[in-house]
PDB file of C-alpha atoms in Angstrom:
ATOM      1  CA  MET A   1      38.839  39.444 275.114  1.00 44.00           C
ATOM      2  CA  GLN A   2      39.964  36.507 273.356  1.00 42.00           C
ATOM      3  CA  GLU A   3      37.608  34.230 275.359  1.00 41.00           C
ATOM      4  CA  SER A   4      34.679  36.307 274.331  1.00 47.00           C
ATOM      5  CA  SER A   5      35.796  36.069 270.786  1.00 45.00           C
ATOM      6  CA  ARG A   6      35.975  32.247 271.078  1.00 41.00           C
ATOM      7  CA  ARG A   7      32.568  32.081 272.611  1.00 44.00           C
ATOM      8  CA  LYS A   8      31.022  34.136 269.725  1.00 44.00           C
ATOM      9  CA  SER A   9      33.027  31.863 266.908  1.00 40.00           C
ATOM     10  CA  SER A  10      31.769  28.559 268.845  1.00 39.00           C
ATOM     11  CA  ARG A  11      27.994  30.078 268.784  1.00 44.00           C
ATOM     12  CA  ARG A  12      28.209  30.724 264.993  1.00 42.00           C
ATOM     13  CA  ARG A  13      29.685  27.204 264.492  1.00 36.00           C
ATOM     14  CA  ASP A  14      27.367  25.567 266.770  1.00 43.00           C
ATOM     15  CA  LYS A  15      24.227  27.456 265.680  1.00 54.00           C
ATOM     16  CA  ASP A  16      20.972  25.704 266.761  1.00 56.00           C
ATOM     17  CA  PRO A  17      19.814  23.667 263.950  1.00 51.00           C
ATOM     18  CA  PHE A  18      16.129  24.496 265.066  1.00 49.00           C
ATOM     19  CA  CYS A  19      16.811  28.201 264.503  1.00 53.00           C
ATOM     20  CA  VAL A  20      18.276  27.313 261.044  1.00 49.00           C
ATOM     21  CA  ILE A  21      15.376  25.142 259.928  1.00 47.00           C
ATOM     22  CA  HIS A  22      12.699  27.808 261.144  1.00 47.00           C
ATOM     23  CA  LYS A  23      14.604  30.735 259.980  1.00 61.00           C
ATOM     24  CA  VAL A  24      14.559  32.373 263.496  1.00 65.00           C
ATOM     25  CA  PRO A  25      17.548  34.206 265.194  1.00 74.00           C
ATOM     26  CA  SER A  26      19.148  32.511 268.054  1.00 71.00           C
ATOM     27  CA  GLY A  27      19.381  34.115 271.668  1.00 80.00           C
ATOM     28  CA  ASP A  28      16.758  35.086 274.368  1.00 86.00           C
ATOM     29  CA  THR A  29      16.195  38.814 273.451  1.00 94.00           C
ATOM     30  CA  PRO A  30      12.761  40.313 273.124  1.00 95.00           C
ATOM     31  CA  TYR A  31      13.156  40.372 269.208  1.00 95.00           C
ATOM     32  CA  VAL A  32      14.366  36.687 269.211  1.00 94.00           C
ATOM     33  CA  ARG A  33      11.251  35.914 271.380  1.00 95.00           C
ATOM     34  CA  ALA A  34       9.020  37.698 269.160  1.00 95.00           C
ATOM     35  CA  LYS A  35      10.279  36.001 265.910  1.00 94.00           C
ATOM     36  CA  HIS A  36       9.907  32.642 267.733  1.00 91.00           C
ATOM     37  CA  ALA A  37       6.212  33.410 268.636  1.00 94.00           C
ATOM     38  CA  GLN A  38       5.640  34.689 265.106  1.00 94.00           C
ATOM     39  CA  LEU A  39       7.284  31.852 263.237  1.00 92.00           C
ATOM     40  CA  VAL A  40       7.275  28.916 265.349  1.00 91.00           C
ATOM     41  CA  GLU A  41       4.513  29.153 267.841  1.00 92.00           C
ATOM     42  CA  LYS A  42       2.259  30.845 265.310  1.00 94.00           C
ATOM     43  CA  ASP A  43       1.145  33.305 268.119  1.00 96.00           C
ATOM     44  CA  LEU A  44       0.842  36.431 266.426  1.00 96.00           C
ATOM     45  CA  GLU A  45      -0.857  38.308 269.176  1.00 97.00           C
ATOM     46  CA  THR A  46       2.022  37.337 271.570  1.00 97.00           C
ATOM     47  CA  SER A  47       4.510  38.233 268.830  1.00 96.00           C
ATOM     48  CA  ILE A  48       3.297  41.741 268.621  1.00 97.00           C
ATOM     49  CA  VAL A  49       3.581  42.147 272.505  1.00 97.00           C
ATOM     50  CA  LEU A  50       7.224  40.961 272.308  1.00 97.00           C
ATOM     51  CA  PHE A  51       8.081  43.301 269.171  1.00 97.00           C
ATOM     52  CA  TRP A  52       6.930  46.172 271.163  1.00 97.00           C
ATOM     53  CA  LYS A  53       9.171  45.095 273.983  1.00 97.00           C
ATOM     54  CA  ALA A  54      12.085  44.876 271.304  1.00 96.00           C
ATOM     55  CA  ILE A  55      11.318  48.485 270.164  1.00 97.00           C
ATOM     56  CA  ASN A  56      11.118  49.857 273.592  1.00 96.00           C
ATOM     57  CA  ALA A  57      14.447  48.051 274.591  1.00 96.00           C
ATOM     58  CA  GLY A  58      16.178  49.273 271.665  1.00 96.00           C
ATOM     59  CA  ASP A  59      16.624  45.569 270.365  1.00 95.00           C
ATOM     60  CA  ARG A  60      16.886  45.228 266.471  1.00 95.00           C
ATOM     61  CA  VAL A  61      14.484  48.210 266.238  1.00 97.00           C
ATOM     62  CA  ASP A  62      14.657  48.376 262.410  1.00 96.00           C
ATOM     63  CA  SER A  63      13.593  44.761 262.018  1.00 95.00           C
ATOM     64  CA  ALA A  64      11.117  44.817 264.959  1.00 96.00           C
ATOM     65  CA  LEU A  65       9.069  47.598 263.773  1.00 97.00           C
ATOM     66  CA  LYS A  66       8.725  46.393 260.089  1.00 97.00           C
ATOM     67  CA  ASP A  67       8.017  42.928 261.144  1.00 96.00           C
ATOM     68  CA  MET A  68       5.363  44.048 263.688  1.00 97.00           C
ATOM     69  CA  ALA A  69       3.683  46.084 261.149  1.00 97.00           C
ATOM     70  CA  VAL A  70       3.492  43.001 258.952  1.00 97.00           C
ATOM     71  CA  VAL A  71       2.059  40.812 261.559  1.00 97.00           C
ATOM     72  CA  MET A  72      -0.664  43.599 262.265  1.00 97.00           C
ATOM     73  CA  LYS A  73      -1.392  43.528 258.665  1.00 97.00           C
ATOM     74  CA  GLN A  74      -2.202  39.751 258.822  1.00 96.00           C
ATOM     75  CA  LEU A  75      -4.375  40.318 261.966  1.00 97.00           C
ATOM     76  CA  ASN A  76      -6.253  43.155 260.065  1.00 96.00           C
ATOM     77  CA  ARG A  77      -4.901  45.920 262.576  1.00 97.00           C
ATOM     78  CA  THR A  78      -3.876  47.897 259.713  1.00 97.00           C
ATOM     79  CA  GLU A  79      -4.558  51.404 260.870  1.00 97.00           C
ATOM     80  CA  GLU A  80      -2.550  50.444 264.039  1.00 97.00           C
ATOM     81  CA  ALA A  81       0.226  49.279 261.921  1.00 97.00           C
ATOM     82  CA  ILE A  82       0.107  52.462 260.004  1.00 97.00           C
ATOM     83  CA  GLU A  83       0.255  54.642 263.243  1.00 97.00           C
ATOM     84  CA  ALA A  84       3.050  52.457 264.692  1.00 97.00           C
ATOM     85  CA  ILE A  85       5.411  53.077 261.769  1.00 97.00           C
ATOM     86  CA  LYS A  86       4.633  56.731 261.563  1.00 97.00           C
ATOM     87  CA  SER A  87       5.345  57.183 265.283  1.00 97.00           C
ATOM     88  CA  PHE A  88       8.417  55.024 265.537  1.00 97.00           C
ATOM     89  CA  ARG A  89      10.352  55.113 262.400  1.00 96.00           C
ATOM     90  CA  GLY A  90      12.331  57.948 263.757  1.00 96.00           C
ATOM     91  CA  LEU A  91      14.175  55.411 265.968  1.00 96.00           C
ATOM     92  CA  CYS A  92      15.145  53.477 262.865  1.00 96.00           C
ATOM     93  CA  SER A  93      18.246  53.697 260.632  1.00 95.00           C
ATOM     94  CA  LYS A  94      18.321  55.641 257.448  1.00 90.00           C
ATOM     95  CA  GLN A  95      18.727  52.158 255.742  1.00 89.00           C
ATOM     96  CA  ALA A  96      15.526  50.925 257.201  1.00 93.00           C
ATOM     97  CA  GLN A  97      13.323  53.848 255.821  1.00 92.00           C
ATOM     98  CA  GLU A  98      12.761  52.414 252.367  1.00 90.00           C
ATOM     99  CA  PRO A  99      11.464  48.947 253.562  1.00 91.00           C
ATOM    100  CA  LEU A 100       9.196  50.780 255.982  1.00 96.00           C
ATOM    101  CA  ASP A 101       7.874  52.903 253.138  1.00 95.00           C
ATOM    102  CA  ASN A 102       7.173  49.760 251.153  1.00 93.00           C
ATOM    103  CA  VAL A 103       5.232  48.172 254.144  1.00 96.00           C
ATOM    104  CA  LEU A 104       3.438  51.525 254.449  1.00 96.00           C
ATOM    105  CA  ILE A 105       2.316  51.322 250.666  1.00 96.00           C
ATOM    106  CA  ASP A 106       0.968  47.747 251.260  1.00 95.00           C
ATOM    107  CA  LEU A 107      -0.835  49.018 254.463  1.00 97.00           C
ATOM    108  CA  TYR A 108      -2.490  52.020 252.587  1.00 97.00           C
ATOM    109  CA  LYS A 109      -3.463  49.641 249.737  1.00 94.00           C
ATOM    110  CA  LYS A 110      -5.156  47.167 252.208  1.00 95.00           C
ATOM    111  CA  CYS A 111      -7.218  49.773 254.198  1.00 93.00           C
ATOM    112  CA  GLY A 112      -8.325  51.674 250.975  1.00 93.00           C
ATOM    113  CA  ARG A 113      -6.232  54.968 251.832  1.00 95.00           C
ATOM    114  CA  MET A 114      -5.552  55.446 248.094  1.00 95.00           C
ATOM    115  CA  ASP A 115      -4.587  59.186 248.272  1.00 95.00           C
ATOM    116  CA  GLN A 116      -1.677  58.252 250.922  1.00 96.00           C
ATOM    117  CA  GLN A 117      -0.455  55.443 248.732  1.00 96.00           C
ATOM    118  CA  ILE A 118      -0.334  57.592 245.766  1.00 95.00           C
ATOM    119  CA  ASP A 119       1.772  60.306 247.599  1.00 95.00           C
ATOM    120  CA  LEU A 120       4.009  57.823 249.011  1.00 96.00           C
ATOM    121  CA  LEU A 121       4.714  56.220 245.476  1.00 95.00           C
ATOM    122  CA  LYS A 122       5.342  59.709 243.943  1.00 93.00           C
ATOM    123  CA  GLN A 123       7.795  60.377 246.881  1.00 92.00           C
ATOM    124  CA  LYS A 124       9.446  57.137 246.146  1.00 91.00           C
ATOM    125  CA  LEU A 125       9.960  58.126 242.319  1.00 90.00           C
ATOM    126  CA  ARG A 126      11.500  61.558 243.446  1.00 88.00           C
ATOM    127  CA  LEU A 127      13.999  59.697 245.581  1.00 86.00           C
ATOM    128  CA  ILE A 128      15.063  57.767 242.572  1.00 85.00           C
ATOM    129  CA  TYR A 129      15.475  60.894 240.628  1.00 81.00           C
ATOM    130  CA  GLN A 130      17.605  62.398 243.468  1.00 81.00           C
ATOM    131  CA  GLY A 131      19.637  59.322 243.677  1.00 80.00           C
ATOM    132  CA  GLU A 132      18.586  58.440 247.101  1.00 81.00           C
ATOM    133  CA  ALA A 133      16.832  55.221 246.445  1.00 81.00           C
ATOM    134  CA  PHE A 134      18.541  52.003 247.404  1.00 80.00           C
ATOM    135  CA  ASN A 135      20.879  54.327 249.698  1.00 74.00           C
ATOM    136  CA  GLY A 136      22.551  55.251 246.506  1.00 76.00           C
ATOM    137  CA  LYS A 137      23.360  51.840 245.163  1.00 80.00           C
ATOM    138  CA  PRO A 138      22.502  50.713 241.573  1.00 81.00           C
ATOM    139  CA  THR A 139      20.813  47.373 242.838  1.00 85.00           C
ATOM    140  CA  LYS A 140      19.319  46.194 245.889  1.00 83.00           C
ATOM    141  CA  THR A 141      18.941  42.548 247.483  1.00 82.00           C
ATOM    142  CA  ALA A 142      15.156  41.608 247.588  1.00 78.00           C
ATOM    143  CA  ARG A 143      13.604  38.456 248.943  1.00 74.00           C
ATOM    144  CA  SER A 144      10.399  36.598 247.834  1.00 69.00           C
ATOM    145  CA  HIS A 145       9.326  33.241 249.068  1.00 65.00           C
ATOM    146  CA  GLY A 146      12.290  32.900 251.064  1.00 67.00           C
ATOM    147  CA  LYS A 147      14.687  33.476 247.809  1.00 78.00           C
ATOM    148  CA  LYS A 148      17.019  36.440 247.454  1.00 81.00           C
ATOM    149  CA  PHE A 149      17.280  38.262 244.123  1.00 82.00           C
ATOM    150  CA  GLN A 150      18.775  41.396 242.761  1.00 88.00           C
ATOM    151  CA  VAL A 151      16.501  44.442 241.779  1.00 87.00           C
ATOM    152  CA  SER A 152      17.902  47.095 239.682  1.00 88.00           C
ATOM    153  CA  ILE A 153      16.786  50.790 239.737  1.00 88.00           C
ATOM    154  CA  LYS A 154      15.186  50.481 236.379  1.00 88.00           C
ATOM    155  CA  GLN A 155      13.095  47.538 237.503  1.00 90.00           C
ATOM    156  CA  GLU A 156      12.132  49.345 240.689  1.00 90.00           C
ATOM    157  CA  THR A 157      11.039  52.381 238.778  1.00 91.00           C
ATOM    158  CA  SER A 158       8.815  50.353 236.566  1.00 92.00           C
ATOM    159  CA  ARG A 159       7.213  48.462 239.618  1.00 92.00           C
ATOM    160  CA  ILE A 160       6.622  51.755 241.322  1.00 94.00           C
ATOM    161  CA  LEU A 161       4.860  53.241 238.259  1.00 95.00           C
ATOM    162  CA  GLY A 162       2.745  49.890 237.985  1.00 94.00           C
ATOM    163  CA  ASN A 163       1.733  50.310 241.619  1.00 94.00           C
ATOM    164  CA  LEU A 164       0.870  54.085 240.816  1.00 95.00           C
ATOM    165  CA  GLY A 165      -1.346  53.061 238.007  1.00 95.00           C
ATOM    166  CA  TRP A 166      -3.177  50.459 240.101  1.00 95.00           C
ATOM    167  CA  ALA A 167      -3.857  53.060 242.671  1.00 95.00           C
ATOM    168  CA  TYR A 168      -5.279  55.426 240.002  1.00 95.00           C
ATOM    169  CA  MET A 169      -7.395  52.742 238.723  1.00 95.00           C
ATOM    170  CA  GLN A 170      -9.099  52.291 242.284  1.00 94.00           C
ATOM    171  CA  LYS A 171      -9.849  56.084 242.095  1.00 95.00           C
ATOM    172  CA  SER A 172     -11.392  55.576 238.615  1.00 94.00           C
ATOM    173  CA  LYS A 173      -8.663  57.828 237.129  1.00 94.00           C
ATOM    174  CA  PHE A 174      -8.312  55.782 234.055  1.00 94.00           C
ATOM    175  CA  MET A 175      -6.366  58.292 231.895  1.00 93.00           C
ATOM    176  CA  ALA A 176      -3.923  58.922 234.606  1.00 92.00           C
ATOM    177  CA  ALA A 177      -3.489  54.993 235.317  1.00 94.00           C
ATOM    178  CA  GLU A 178      -2.953  54.685 231.260  1.00 94.00           C
ATOM    179  CA  VAL A 179      -0.091  57.171 231.217  1.00 93.00           C
ATOM    180  CA  VAL A 180       1.944  55.709 234.133  1.00 94.00           C
ATOM    181  CA  TYR A 181       1.310  52.056 233.006  1.00 95.00           C
ATOM    182  CA  LYS A 182       2.558  53.022 229.454  1.00 94.00           C
ATOM    183  CA  LYS A 183       5.574  54.492 231.079  1.00 92.00           C
ATOM    184  CA  ALA A 184       6.324  51.574 233.180  1.00 93.00           C
ATOM    185  CA  GLN A 185       6.097  49.291 230.028  1.00 93.00           C
ATOM    186  CA  MET A 186       8.526  51.495 228.345  1.00 91.00           C
ATOM    187  CA  ILE A 187      11.105  50.869 231.155  1.00 90.00           C
ATOM    188  CA  ASP A 188      10.593  47.190 231.948  1.00 91.00           C
ATOM    189  CA  PRO A 189       7.628  45.684 230.201  1.00 93.00           C
ATOM    190  CA  ASP A 190       5.684  42.632 231.341  1.00 94.00           C
ATOM    191  CA  ALA A 191       2.444  40.901 230.816  1.00 96.00           C
ATOM    192  CA  ASN A 192       0.899  41.690 234.087  1.00 95.00           C
ATOM    193  CA  LYS A 193       1.113  45.451 233.639  1.00 96.00           C
ATOM    194  CA  ALA A 194       0.085  45.079 229.984  1.00 96.00           C
ATOM    195  CA  CYS A 195      -3.209  43.501 231.171  1.00 96.00           C
ATOM    196  CA  ASN A 196      -3.667  46.421 233.478  1.00 96.00           C
ATOM    197  CA  LEU A 197      -3.089  48.863 230.631  1.00 96.00           C
ATOM    198  CA  ALA A 198      -5.705  46.897 228.604  1.00 96.00           C
ATOM    199  CA  HIS A 199      -8.065  47.317 231.360  1.00 95.00           C
ATOM    200  CA  CYS A 200      -7.534  50.954 231.455  1.00 94.00           C
ATOM    201  CA  LEU A 201      -8.189  51.244 227.760  1.00 95.00           C
ATOM    202  CA  ILE A 202     -11.347  49.147 227.968  1.00 94.00           C
ATOM    203  CA  LYS A 203     -12.719  51.429 230.715  1.00 93.00           C
ATOM    204  CA  GLN A 204     -11.991  54.363 228.245  1.00 93.00           C
ATOM    205  CA  ALA A 205     -13.892  52.526 225.524  1.00 91.00           C
ATOM    206  CA  ARG A 206     -10.654  52.271 223.319  1.00 92.00           C
ATOM    207  CA  ASN A 207     -11.419  48.828 222.502  1.00 92.00           C
ATOM    208  CA  VAL A 208      -9.161  48.433 219.552  1.00 92.00           C
ATOM    209  CA  GLU A 209      -6.044  49.390 221.425  1.00 94.00           C
ATOM    210  CA  ALA A 210      -6.820  47.325 224.321  1.00 94.00           C
ATOM    211  CA  HIS A 211      -7.115  44.211 221.772  1.00 93.00           C
ATOM    212  CA  LEU A 212      -3.658  44.969 220.524  1.00 94.00           C
ATOM    213  CA  VAL A 213      -2.186  45.100 223.853  1.00 95.00           C
ATOM    214  CA  LEU A 214      -3.978  41.799 225.053  1.00 95.00           C
ATOM    215  CA  ASN A 215      -2.863  40.039 221.787  1.00 94.00           C
ATOM    216  CA  GLU A 216       0.818  40.766 222.829  1.00 95.00           C
ATOM    217  CA  VAL A 217       0.224  38.844 225.969  1.00 95.00           C
ATOM    218  CA  LEU A 218      -1.789  35.904 224.431  1.00 95.00           C
ATOM    219  CA  GLN A 219       0.936  35.577 221.698  1.00 94.00           C
ATOM    220  CA  GLY A 220       3.769  35.467 224.322  1.00 93.00           C
ATOM    221  CA  LYS A 221       5.586  38.567 223.273  1.00 93.00           C
ATOM    222  CA  LEU A 222       5.916  40.003 226.698  1.00 95.00           C
ATOM    223  CA  PRO A 223       7.979  38.746 229.718  1.00 94.00           C
ATOM    224  CA  GLY A 224       5.575  36.791 232.140  1.00 94.00           C
ATOM    225  CA  SER A 225       3.354  35.956 229.367  1.00 93.00           C
ATOM    226  CA  GLU A 226       3.631  32.224 230.127  1.00 94.00           C
ATOM    227  CA  ASP A 227       2.158  32.665 233.591  1.00 94.00           C
ATOM    228  CA  CYS A 228      -1.087  30.733 233.804  1.00 94.00           C
ATOM    229  CA  GLN A 229      -2.942  33.358 235.881  1.00 95.00           C
ATOM    230  CA  THR A 230      -1.739  36.148 233.473  1.00 94.00           C
ATOM    231  CA  GLN A 231      -2.862  34.223 230.553  1.00 95.00           C
ATOM    232  CA  ASN A 232      -6.279  33.659 232.084  1.00 95.00           C
ATOM    233  CA  ARG A 233      -6.566  37.242 232.999  1.00 95.00           C
ATOM    234  CA  ALA A 234      -5.804  38.229 229.305  1.00 94.00           C
ATOM    235  CA  GLN A 235      -8.406  35.749 228.029  1.00 94.00           C
ATOM    236  CA  GLU A 236     -11.013  37.242 230.453  1.00 95.00           C
ATOM    237  CA  LEU A 237     -10.346  40.590 229.314  1.00 94.00           C
ATOM    238  CA  MET A 238     -10.569  39.501 225.663  1.00 93.00           C
ATOM    239  CA  LEU A 239     -13.959  37.929 226.329  1.00 91.00           C
ATOM    240  CA  GLU A 240     -15.047  41.279 227.960  1.00 89.00           C
ATOM    241  CA  LEU A 241     -14.193  43.055 224.863  1.00 85.00           C
ATOM    242  CA  GLU A 242     -16.152  40.858 222.467  1.00 79.00           C
ATOM    243  CA  PRO A 243     -19.529  42.315 222.988  1.00 72.00           C
ATOM    244  CA  LYS A 244     -18.063  45.957 222.933  1.00 63.00           C
ATOM    245  CA  TRP A 245     -16.171  45.251 219.738  1.00 57.00           C
ATOM    246  CA  LEU A 246     -16.922  48.763 217.932  1.00 53.00           C
ATOM    247  CA  PRO A 247     -14.744  51.161 216.219  1.00 52.00           C
ATOM    248  CA  PRO A 248     -13.190  53.696 218.599  1.00 50.00           C
ATOM    249  CA  PRO A 249     -15.360  56.582 219.315  1.00 49.00           C
ATOM    250  CA  GLU A 250     -13.897  60.013 217.895  1.00 45.00           C
ATOM    251  CA  LYS A 251     -13.787  61.594 221.323  1.00 47.00           C
ATOM    252  CA  VAL A 252     -13.771  59.965 224.732  1.00 46.00           C
ATOM    253  CA  THR A 253     -15.030  61.998 227.777  1.00 46.00           C
ATOM    254  CA  ILE A 254     -12.925  60.987 230.833  1.00 44.00           C
ATOM    255  CA  THR A 255     -14.666  61.893 234.224  1.00 46.00           C
ATOM    256  CA  GLY A 256     -12.959  62.121 237.532  1.00 46.00           C
ATOM    257  CA  PHE A 257      -9.669  63.362 236.038  1.00 48.00           C
ATOM    258  CA  ASP A 258      -8.051  66.660 236.015  1.00 46.00           C
ATOM    259  CA  LEU A 259      -5.094  66.886 234.008  1.00 41.00           C
ATOM    260  CA  GLU A 260      -3.888  70.048 235.586  1.00 40.00           C
ATOM    261  CA  ASP A 261      -4.240  68.887 239.242  1.00 48.00           C
ATOM    262  CA  ASP A 262      -2.999  65.331 238.674  1.00 50.00           C
ATOM    263  CA  PHE A 263       0.499  64.173 239.210  1.00 53.00           C
ATOM    264  CA  ILE A 264       1.006  63.574 235.385  1.00 57.00           C
ATOM    265  CA  ASN A 265       2.416  66.793 234.813  1.00 60.00           C
ATOM    266  CA  GLU A 266       4.662  66.565 237.614  1.00 58.00           C
ATOM    267  CA  LEU A 267       5.699  63.146 236.586  1.00 57.00           C
ATOM    268  CA  GLU A 268       6.497  64.458 232.978  1.00 62.00           C
ATOM    269  CA  LYS A 269       8.357  67.199 234.332  1.00 59.00           C
ATOM    270  CA  LEU A 270      10.642  64.787 236.591  1.00 54.00           C
ATOM    271  CA  LEU A 271      11.279  62.384 233.704  1.00 58.00           C
ATOM    272  CA  ASN A 272      12.129  65.336 231.405  1.00 60.00           C
ATOM    273  CA  GLU A 273      14.661  66.554 233.746  1.00 53.00           C
ATOM    274  CA  TRP A 274      15.946  63.066 234.278  1.00 49.00           C
ATOM    275  CA  SER A 275      16.335  62.430 230.618  1.00 52.00           C
ATOM    276  CA  PRO A 276      16.539  65.590 228.729  1.00 45.00           C
ATOM    277  CA  LEU A 277      17.673  63.909 225.527  1.00 41.00           C
ATOM    278  CA  ARG A 278      14.328  61.821 224.842  1.00 43.00           C
ATOM    279  CA  THR A 279      13.213  61.377 221.460  1.00 39.00           C
ATOM    280  CA  LYS A 280       9.554  61.164 220.072  1.00 36.00           C
ATOM    281  CA  ARG A 281      10.248  57.401 219.379  1.00 33.00           C
ATOM    282  CA  LEU A 282      10.770  56.381 222.931  1.00 31.00           C
ATOM    283  CA  PRO A 283       9.578  59.067 225.209  1.00 35.00           C
ATOM    284  CA  ILE A 284      11.289  57.967 228.496  1.00 32.00           C
ATOM    285  CA  PHE A 285      14.347  56.449 229.770  1.00 34.00           C
ATOM    286  CA  GLU A 286      15.712  55.851 226.277  1.00 35.00           C
ATOM    287  CA  GLU A 287      18.905  57.763 226.963  1.00 32.00           C
ATOM    288  CA  ILE A 288      19.558  58.202 230.771  1.00 33.00           C
ATOM    289  CA  SER A 289      22.237  60.504 231.785  1.00 36.00           C
ATOM    290  CA  SER A 290      25.019  59.394 233.887  1.00 34.00           C
ATOM    291  CA  TYR A 291      23.232  60.460 236.919  1.00 32.00           C
ATOM    292  CA  ARG A 292      24.982  58.789 239.596  1.00 35.00           C
ATOM    293  CA  ASN A 293      25.261  55.876 237.333  1.00 39.00           C
ATOM    294  CA  GLN A 294      21.993  54.553 238.704  1.00 37.00           C
ATOM    295  CA  LEU A 295      20.381  53.522 235.480  1.00 35.00           C
ATOM    296  CA  PRO A 296      22.046  50.888 233.454  1.00 33.00           C
ATOM    297  CA  SER A 297      21.855  51.551 229.698  1.00 34.00           C
TER     298      SER A 297
END
């Protein structure tokens, strides 16, 4: 027993520098070989075969299924990745379900399955209300471009609403998109979502309102306004507005949107229950109850 502990300790101390540099796990299991094929050899097809072997062998199934789906997406095998997650997520832990949902949302987005993407985003909002997001914790550790950072429930809610707005935009449900983008901005405003909101307003011929939103971005009043791509997009949208610069119409007719059948009513009900002490000045999240202490004030 002591000898086994010493061997494990020695392996930790003497971890292969190659594995550290290439950010691959050490060992010779199917999952390790799959990550080596993916990240070192850049042989994505072989990595998928090895990820399948890892799943079948019960070797780090949580990571193997998620990583395999990501590789399949890179190879434009999107539908196959979706079916793999649906078929084998039952083998994964409870903690793995949220990351798998995030991968599924990206897959639905890539292959144009907007209805499924919308349904899953709404499901994630319900999990937040029920206190089940982040496995009940107030924050989670996320990773982007190799760097780790903390994400709060508040930030995650705004992000999900932003993605929901984008999905509605793809279905030309501009009024629905406007509603969720505005809610996202009330929770955690940023310049990128402001540009998307302005686009929604332009599509509804509400040019004066769009102009005001874009001005906030161009004047640097919102987080992320300094980003060059966001600034360029705001300028492009402003140029698009110029030939349409007319007083707002008295009535705008929106096609392809049924308020009764849309998620907006359900979202309003959800947020009303979540924050019963809302005021007219700040319609959502301005006063959150101590519901599992998930949303910091």
